[in-house]
Short mmCIF file of N, CA, C and O in Angstrom, two decimals:
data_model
loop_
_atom_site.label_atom_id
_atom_site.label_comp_id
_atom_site.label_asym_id
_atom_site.label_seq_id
_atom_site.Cartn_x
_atom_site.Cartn_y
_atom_site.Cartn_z
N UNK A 265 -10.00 -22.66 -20.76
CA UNK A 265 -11.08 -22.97 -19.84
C UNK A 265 -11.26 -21.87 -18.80
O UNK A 265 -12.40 -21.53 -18.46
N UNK A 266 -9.97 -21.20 -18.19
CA UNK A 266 -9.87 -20.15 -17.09
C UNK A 266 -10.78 -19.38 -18.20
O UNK A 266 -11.95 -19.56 -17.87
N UNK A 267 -10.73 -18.81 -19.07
CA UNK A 267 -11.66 -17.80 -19.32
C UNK A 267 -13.09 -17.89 -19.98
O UNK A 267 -13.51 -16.89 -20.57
N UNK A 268 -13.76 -18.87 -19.92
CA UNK A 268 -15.01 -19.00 -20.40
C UNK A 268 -15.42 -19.26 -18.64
O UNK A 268 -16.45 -18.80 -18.16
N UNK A 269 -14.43 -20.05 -17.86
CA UNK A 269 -15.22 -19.69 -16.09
C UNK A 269 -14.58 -18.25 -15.83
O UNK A 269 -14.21 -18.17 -14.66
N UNK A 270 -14.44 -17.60 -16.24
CA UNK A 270 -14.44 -16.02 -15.97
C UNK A 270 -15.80 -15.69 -16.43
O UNK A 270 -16.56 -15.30 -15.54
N UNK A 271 -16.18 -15.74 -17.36
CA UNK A 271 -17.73 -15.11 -17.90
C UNK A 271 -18.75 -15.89 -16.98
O UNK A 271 -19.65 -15.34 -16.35
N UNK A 272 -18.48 -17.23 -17.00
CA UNK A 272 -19.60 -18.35 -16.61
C UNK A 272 -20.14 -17.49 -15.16
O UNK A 272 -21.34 -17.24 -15.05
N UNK A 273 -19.27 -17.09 -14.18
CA UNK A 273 -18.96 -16.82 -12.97
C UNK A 273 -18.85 -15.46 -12.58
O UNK A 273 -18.47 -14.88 -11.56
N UNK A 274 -19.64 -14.86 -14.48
CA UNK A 274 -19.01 -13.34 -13.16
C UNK A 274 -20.11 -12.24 -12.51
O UNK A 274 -20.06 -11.01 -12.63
N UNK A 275 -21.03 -12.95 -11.87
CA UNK A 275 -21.49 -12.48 -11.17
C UNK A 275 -21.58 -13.21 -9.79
O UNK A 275 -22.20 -12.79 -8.81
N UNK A 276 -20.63 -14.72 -9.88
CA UNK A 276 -20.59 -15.33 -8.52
C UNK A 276 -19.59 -14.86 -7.49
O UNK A 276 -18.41 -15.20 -7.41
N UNK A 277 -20.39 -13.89 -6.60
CA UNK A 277 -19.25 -13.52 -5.76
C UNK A 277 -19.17 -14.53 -4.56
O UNK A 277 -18.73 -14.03 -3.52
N UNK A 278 -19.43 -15.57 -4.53
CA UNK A 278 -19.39 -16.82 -3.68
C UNK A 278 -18.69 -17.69 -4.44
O UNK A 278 -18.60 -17.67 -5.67
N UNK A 279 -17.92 -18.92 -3.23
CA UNK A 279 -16.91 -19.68 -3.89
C UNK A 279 -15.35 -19.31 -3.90
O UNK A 279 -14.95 -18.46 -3.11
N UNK A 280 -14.59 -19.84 -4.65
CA UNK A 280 -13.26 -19.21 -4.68
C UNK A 280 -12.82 -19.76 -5.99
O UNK A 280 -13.36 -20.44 -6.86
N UNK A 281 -11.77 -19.29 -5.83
CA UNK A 281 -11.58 -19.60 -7.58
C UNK A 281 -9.26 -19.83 -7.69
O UNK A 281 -8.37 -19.00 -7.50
N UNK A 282 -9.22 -20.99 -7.98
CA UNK A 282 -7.52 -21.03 -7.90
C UNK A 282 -6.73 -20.02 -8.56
O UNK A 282 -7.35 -19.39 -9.41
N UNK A 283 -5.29 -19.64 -8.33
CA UNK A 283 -4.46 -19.17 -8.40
C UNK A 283 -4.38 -19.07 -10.13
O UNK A 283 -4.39 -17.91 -10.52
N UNK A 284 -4.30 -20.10 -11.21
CA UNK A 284 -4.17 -20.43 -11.94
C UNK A 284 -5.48 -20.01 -13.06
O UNK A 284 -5.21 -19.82 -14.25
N UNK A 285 -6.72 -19.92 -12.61
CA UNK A 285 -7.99 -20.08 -13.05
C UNK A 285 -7.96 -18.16 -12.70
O UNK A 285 -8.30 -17.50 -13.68
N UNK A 286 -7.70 -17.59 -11.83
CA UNK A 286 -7.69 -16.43 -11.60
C UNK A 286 -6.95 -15.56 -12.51
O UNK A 286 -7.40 -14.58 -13.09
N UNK A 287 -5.91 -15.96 -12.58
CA UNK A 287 -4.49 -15.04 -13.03
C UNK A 287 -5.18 -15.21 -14.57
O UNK A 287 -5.65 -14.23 -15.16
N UNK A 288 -5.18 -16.31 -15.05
CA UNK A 288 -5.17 -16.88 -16.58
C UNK A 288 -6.32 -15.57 -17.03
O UNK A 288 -6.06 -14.57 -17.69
N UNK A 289 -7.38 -15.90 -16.55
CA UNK A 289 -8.78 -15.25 -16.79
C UNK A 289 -8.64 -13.57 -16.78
O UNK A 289 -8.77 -12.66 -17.60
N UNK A 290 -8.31 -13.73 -15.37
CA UNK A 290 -7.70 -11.96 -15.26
C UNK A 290 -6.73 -11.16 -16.27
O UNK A 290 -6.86 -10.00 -16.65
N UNK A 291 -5.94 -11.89 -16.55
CA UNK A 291 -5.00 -10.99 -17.45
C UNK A 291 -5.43 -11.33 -19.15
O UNK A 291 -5.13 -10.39 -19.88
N UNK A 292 -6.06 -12.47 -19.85
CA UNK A 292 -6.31 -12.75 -20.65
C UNK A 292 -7.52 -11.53 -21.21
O UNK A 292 -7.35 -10.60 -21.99
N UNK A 293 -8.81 -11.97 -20.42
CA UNK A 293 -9.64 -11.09 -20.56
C UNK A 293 -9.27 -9.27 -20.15
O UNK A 293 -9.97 -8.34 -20.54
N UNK A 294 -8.51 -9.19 -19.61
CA UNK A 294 -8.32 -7.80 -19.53
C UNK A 294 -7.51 -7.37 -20.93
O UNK A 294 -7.93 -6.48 -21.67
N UNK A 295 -6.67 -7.89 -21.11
CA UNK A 295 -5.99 -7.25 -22.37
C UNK A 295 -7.16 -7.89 -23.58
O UNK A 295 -7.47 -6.93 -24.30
N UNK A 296 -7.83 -9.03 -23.98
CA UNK A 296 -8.30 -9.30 -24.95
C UNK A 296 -10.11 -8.08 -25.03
O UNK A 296 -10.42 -7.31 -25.94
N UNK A 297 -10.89 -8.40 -23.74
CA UNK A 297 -11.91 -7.46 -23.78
C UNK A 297 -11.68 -5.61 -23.79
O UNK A 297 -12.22 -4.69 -24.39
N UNK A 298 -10.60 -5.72 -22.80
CA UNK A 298 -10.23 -3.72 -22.63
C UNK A 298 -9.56 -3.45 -23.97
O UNK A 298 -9.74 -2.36 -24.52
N UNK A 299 -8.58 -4.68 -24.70
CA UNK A 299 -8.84 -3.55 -26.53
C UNK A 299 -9.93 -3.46 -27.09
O UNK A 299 -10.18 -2.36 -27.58
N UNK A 300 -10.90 -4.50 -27.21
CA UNK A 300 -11.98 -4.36 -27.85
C UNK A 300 -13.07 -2.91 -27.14
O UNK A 300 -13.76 -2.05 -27.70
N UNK A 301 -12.85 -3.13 -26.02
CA UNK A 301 -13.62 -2.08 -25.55
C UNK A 301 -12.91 -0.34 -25.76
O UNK A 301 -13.49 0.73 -25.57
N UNK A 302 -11.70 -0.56 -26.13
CA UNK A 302 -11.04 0.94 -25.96
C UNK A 302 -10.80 0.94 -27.19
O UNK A 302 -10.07 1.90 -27.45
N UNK A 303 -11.14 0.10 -28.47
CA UNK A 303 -11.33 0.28 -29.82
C UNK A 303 -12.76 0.81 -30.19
O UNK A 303 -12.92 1.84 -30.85
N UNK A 304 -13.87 0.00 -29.68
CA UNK A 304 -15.43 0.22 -29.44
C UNK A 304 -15.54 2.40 -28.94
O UNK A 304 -16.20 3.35 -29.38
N UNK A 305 -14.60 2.23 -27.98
CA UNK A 305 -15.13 3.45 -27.56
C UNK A 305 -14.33 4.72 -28.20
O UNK A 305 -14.93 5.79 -28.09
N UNK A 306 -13.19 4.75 -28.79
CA UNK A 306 -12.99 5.38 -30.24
C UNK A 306 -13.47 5.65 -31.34
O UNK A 306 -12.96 6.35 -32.21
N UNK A 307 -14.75 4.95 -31.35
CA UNK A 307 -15.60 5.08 -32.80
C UNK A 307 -16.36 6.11 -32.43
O UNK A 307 -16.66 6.43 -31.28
N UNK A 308 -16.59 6.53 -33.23
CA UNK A 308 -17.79 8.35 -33.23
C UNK A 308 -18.88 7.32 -33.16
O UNK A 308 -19.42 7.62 -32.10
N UNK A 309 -19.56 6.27 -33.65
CA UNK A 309 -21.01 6.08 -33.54
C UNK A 309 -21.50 5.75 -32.39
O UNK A 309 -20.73 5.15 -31.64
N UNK A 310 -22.66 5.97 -31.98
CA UNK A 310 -23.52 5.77 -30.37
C UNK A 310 -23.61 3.98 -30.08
O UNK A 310 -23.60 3.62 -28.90
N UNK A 311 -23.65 3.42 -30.67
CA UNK A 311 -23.63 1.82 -31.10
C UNK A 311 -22.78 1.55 -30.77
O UNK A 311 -23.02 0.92 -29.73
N UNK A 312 -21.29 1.61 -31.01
CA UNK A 312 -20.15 1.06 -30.75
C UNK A 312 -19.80 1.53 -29.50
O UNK A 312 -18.99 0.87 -28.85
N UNK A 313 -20.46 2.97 -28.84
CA UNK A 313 -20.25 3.33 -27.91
C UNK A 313 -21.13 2.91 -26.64
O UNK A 313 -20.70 3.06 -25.50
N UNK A 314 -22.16 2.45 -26.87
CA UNK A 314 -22.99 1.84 -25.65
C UNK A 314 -22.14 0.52 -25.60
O UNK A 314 -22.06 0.01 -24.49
N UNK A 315 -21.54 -0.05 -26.54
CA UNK A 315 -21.39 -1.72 -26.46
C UNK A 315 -20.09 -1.78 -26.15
O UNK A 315 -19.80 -2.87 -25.67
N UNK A 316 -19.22 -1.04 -26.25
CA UNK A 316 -17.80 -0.52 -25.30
C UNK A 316 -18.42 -0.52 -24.03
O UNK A 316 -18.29 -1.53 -23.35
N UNK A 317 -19.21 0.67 -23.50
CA UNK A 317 -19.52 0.65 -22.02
C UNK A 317 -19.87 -0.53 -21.26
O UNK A 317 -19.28 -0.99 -20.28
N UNK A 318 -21.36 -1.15 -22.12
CA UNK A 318 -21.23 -2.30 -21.69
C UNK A 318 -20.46 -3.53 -20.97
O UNK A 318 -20.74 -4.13 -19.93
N UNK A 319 -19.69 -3.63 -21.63
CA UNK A 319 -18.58 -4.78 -22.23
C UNK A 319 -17.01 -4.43 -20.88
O UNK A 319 -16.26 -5.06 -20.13
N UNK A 320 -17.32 -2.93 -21.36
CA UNK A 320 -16.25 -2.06 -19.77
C UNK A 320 -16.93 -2.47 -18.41
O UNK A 320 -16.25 -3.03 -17.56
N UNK A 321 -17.97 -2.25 -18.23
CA UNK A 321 -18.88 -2.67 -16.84
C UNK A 321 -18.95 -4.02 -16.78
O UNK A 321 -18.71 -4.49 -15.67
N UNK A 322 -19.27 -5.00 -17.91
CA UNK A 322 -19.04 -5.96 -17.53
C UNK A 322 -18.01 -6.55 -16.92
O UNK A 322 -18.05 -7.34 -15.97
N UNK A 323 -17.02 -6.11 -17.53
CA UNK A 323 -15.68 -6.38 -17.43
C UNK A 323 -15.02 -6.12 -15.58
O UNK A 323 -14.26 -6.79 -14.88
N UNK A 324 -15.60 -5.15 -15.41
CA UNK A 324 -15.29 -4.66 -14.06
C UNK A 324 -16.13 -5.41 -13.18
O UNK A 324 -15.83 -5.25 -11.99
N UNK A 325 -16.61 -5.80 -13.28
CA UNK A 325 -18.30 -6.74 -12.30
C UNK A 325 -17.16 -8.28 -12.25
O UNK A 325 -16.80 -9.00 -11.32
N UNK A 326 -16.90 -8.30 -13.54
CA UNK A 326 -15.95 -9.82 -13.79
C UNK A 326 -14.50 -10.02 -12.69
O UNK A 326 -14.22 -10.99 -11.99
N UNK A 327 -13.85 -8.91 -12.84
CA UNK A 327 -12.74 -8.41 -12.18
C UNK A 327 -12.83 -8.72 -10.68
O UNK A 327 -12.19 -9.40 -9.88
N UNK A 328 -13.98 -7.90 -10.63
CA UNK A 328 -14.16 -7.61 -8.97
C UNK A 328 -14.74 -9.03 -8.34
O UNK A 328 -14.22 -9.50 -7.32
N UNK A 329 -16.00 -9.77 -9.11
CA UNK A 329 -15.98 -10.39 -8.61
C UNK A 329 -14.94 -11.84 -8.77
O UNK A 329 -15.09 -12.74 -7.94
N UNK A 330 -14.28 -11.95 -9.49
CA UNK A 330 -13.08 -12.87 -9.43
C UNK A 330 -11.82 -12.55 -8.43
O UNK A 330 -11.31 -13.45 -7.77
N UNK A 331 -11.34 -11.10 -8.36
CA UNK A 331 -10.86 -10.87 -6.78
C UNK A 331 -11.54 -11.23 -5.40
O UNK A 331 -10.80 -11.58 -4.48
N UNK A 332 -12.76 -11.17 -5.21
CA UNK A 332 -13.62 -11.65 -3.98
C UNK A 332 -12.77 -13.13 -3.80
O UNK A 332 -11.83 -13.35 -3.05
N UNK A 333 -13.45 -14.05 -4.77
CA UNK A 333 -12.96 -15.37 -5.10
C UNK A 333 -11.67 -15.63 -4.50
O UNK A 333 -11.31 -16.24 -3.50
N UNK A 334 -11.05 -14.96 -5.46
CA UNK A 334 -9.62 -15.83 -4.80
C UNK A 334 -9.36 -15.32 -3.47
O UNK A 334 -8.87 -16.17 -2.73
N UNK A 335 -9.55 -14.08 -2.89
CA UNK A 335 -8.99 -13.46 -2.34
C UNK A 335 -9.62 -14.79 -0.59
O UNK A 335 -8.95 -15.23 0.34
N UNK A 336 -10.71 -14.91 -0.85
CA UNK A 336 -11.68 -16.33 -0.65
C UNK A 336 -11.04 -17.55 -0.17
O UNK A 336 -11.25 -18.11 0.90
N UNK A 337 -10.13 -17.93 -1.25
CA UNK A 337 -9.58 -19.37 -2.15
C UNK A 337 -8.18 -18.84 -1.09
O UNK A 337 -7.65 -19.87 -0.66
N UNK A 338 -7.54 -17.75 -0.62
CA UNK A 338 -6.57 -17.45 -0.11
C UNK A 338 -6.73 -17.34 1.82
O UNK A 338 -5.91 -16.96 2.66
N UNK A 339 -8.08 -17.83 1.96
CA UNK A 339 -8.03 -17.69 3.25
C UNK A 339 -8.61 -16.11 3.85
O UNK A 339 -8.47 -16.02 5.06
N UNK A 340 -9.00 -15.35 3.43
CA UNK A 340 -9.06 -13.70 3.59
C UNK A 340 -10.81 -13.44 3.11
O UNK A 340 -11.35 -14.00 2.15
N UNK A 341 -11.40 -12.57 3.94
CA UNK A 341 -12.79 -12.49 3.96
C UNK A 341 -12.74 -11.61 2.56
O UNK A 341 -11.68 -11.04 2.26
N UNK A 342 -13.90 -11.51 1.71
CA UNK A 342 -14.57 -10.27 0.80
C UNK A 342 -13.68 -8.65 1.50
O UNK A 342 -12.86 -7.96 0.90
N UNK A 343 -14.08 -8.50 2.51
CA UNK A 343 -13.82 -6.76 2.69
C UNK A 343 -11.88 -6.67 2.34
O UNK A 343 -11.42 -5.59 1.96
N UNK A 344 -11.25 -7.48 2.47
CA UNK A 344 -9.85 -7.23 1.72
C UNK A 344 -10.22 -6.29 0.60
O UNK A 344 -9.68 -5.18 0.59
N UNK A 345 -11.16 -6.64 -0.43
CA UNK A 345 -10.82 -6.16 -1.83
C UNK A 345 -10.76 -4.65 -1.58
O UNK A 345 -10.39 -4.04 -2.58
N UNK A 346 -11.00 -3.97 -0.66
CA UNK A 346 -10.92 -2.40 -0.29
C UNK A 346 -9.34 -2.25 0.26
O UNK A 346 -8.81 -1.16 0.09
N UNK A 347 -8.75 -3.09 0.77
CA UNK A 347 -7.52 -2.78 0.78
C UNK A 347 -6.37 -1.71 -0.19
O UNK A 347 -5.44 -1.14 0.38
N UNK A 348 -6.55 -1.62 -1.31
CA UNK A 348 -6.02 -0.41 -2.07
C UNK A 348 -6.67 0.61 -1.92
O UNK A 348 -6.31 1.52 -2.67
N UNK A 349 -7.61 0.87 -1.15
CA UNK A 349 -7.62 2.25 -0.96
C UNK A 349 -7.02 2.70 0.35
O UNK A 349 -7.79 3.40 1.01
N UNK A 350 -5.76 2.45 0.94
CA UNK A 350 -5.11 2.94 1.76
C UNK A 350 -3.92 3.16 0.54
O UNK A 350 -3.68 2.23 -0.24
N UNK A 351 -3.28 4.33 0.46
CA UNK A 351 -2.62 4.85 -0.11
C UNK A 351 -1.10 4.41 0.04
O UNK A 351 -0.57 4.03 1.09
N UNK A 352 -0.50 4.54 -1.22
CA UNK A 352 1.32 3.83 -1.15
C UNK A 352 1.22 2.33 -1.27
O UNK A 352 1.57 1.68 -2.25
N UNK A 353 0.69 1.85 -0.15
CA UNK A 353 0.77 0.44 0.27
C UNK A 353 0.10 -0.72 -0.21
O UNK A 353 0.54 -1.80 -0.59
N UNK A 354 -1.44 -0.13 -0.10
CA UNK A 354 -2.71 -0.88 -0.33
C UNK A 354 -2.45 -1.80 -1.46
O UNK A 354 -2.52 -3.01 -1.25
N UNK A 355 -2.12 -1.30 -2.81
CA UNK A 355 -2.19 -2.19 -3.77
C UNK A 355 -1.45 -3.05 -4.30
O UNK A 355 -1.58 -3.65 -5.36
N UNK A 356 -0.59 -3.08 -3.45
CA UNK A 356 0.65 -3.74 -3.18
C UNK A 356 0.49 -5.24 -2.59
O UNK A 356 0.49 -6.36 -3.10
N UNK A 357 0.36 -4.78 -1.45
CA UNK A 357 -0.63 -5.73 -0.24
C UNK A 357 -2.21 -6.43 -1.30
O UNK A 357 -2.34 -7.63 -1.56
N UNK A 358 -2.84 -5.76 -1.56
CA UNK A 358 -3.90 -6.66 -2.54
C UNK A 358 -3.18 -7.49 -3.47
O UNK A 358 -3.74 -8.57 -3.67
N UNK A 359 -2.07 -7.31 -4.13
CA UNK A 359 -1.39 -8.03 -5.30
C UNK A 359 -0.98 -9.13 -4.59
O UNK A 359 -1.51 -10.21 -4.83
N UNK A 360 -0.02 -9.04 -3.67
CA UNK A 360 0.31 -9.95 -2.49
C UNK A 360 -0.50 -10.87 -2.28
O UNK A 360 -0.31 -11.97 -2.80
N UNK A 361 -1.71 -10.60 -1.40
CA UNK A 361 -2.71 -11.35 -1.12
C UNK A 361 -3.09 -12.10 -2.63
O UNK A 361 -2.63 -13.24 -2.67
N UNK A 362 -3.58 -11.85 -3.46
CA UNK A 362 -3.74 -12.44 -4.78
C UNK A 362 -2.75 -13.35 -4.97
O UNK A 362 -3.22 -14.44 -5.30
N UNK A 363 -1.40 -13.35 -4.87
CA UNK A 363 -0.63 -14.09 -5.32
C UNK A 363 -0.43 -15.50 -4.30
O UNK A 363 0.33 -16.42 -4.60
N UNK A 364 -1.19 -15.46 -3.19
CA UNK A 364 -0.99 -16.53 -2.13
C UNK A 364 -1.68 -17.93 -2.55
O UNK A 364 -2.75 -18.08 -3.15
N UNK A 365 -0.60 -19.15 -1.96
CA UNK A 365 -1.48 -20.27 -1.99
C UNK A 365 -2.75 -20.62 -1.63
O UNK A 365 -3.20 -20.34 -0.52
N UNK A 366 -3.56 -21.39 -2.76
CA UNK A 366 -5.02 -21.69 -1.44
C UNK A 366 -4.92 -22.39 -0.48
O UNK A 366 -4.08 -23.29 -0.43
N UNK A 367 -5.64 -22.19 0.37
CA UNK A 367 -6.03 -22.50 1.80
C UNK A 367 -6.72 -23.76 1.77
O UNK A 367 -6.56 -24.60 2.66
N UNK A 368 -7.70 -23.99 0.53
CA UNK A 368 -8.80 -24.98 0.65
C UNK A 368 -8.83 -25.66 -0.45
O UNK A 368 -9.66 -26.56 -0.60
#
């Protein structure tokens, strides 16, 4: 179910989304869509290669906005998700934050 509300949702960057519904979706779809897409984009033909990109952008739109969510669901405004770009630390601290109970 976490991953069909990963697609359903991924352009809702409003809302929040649980611990459980996050993680499941996040790591499922990343390893199940990023082979298909890093198989897609190994092929010499232009076809397999627009629908890799695709499928990659989607994928990242999905990501990002399912981090908003929880990060949301954790008590912590949207601008967190820039937190890894402070160097050493940042993505550390974002994983952290991800891993916290909800608030609501």
């Amino acid at each position: 179910m976490a991953i069909i509300t990963f697609w359903r949702r991924i352009f809702d960057f409003g809302g929040t989304s649980r611990r459980g519904e996050f993680w499941l979706g996040y790591l499922v779809n990343l390893f199940l869509v990023g082979g298909v897409v890093a198989f897609l984009i190994e092929k010499d033909s232009i076809i397999s290669l627009i629908i890799g990109s695709i499928l990659a952008i989607a994928l990242v739109i999905g990501i990002l906005s399912a981090r908003v969510r929880r990060l949301r669901d954790s008590g912590r405004g949207w601008g967190w998700i820039f937190i890894p770009l402070i160097p050493s630390i940042g993505g550390i601290v974002l994983f952290i934050l991800l891993l916290m109970p909800s608030k609501y």
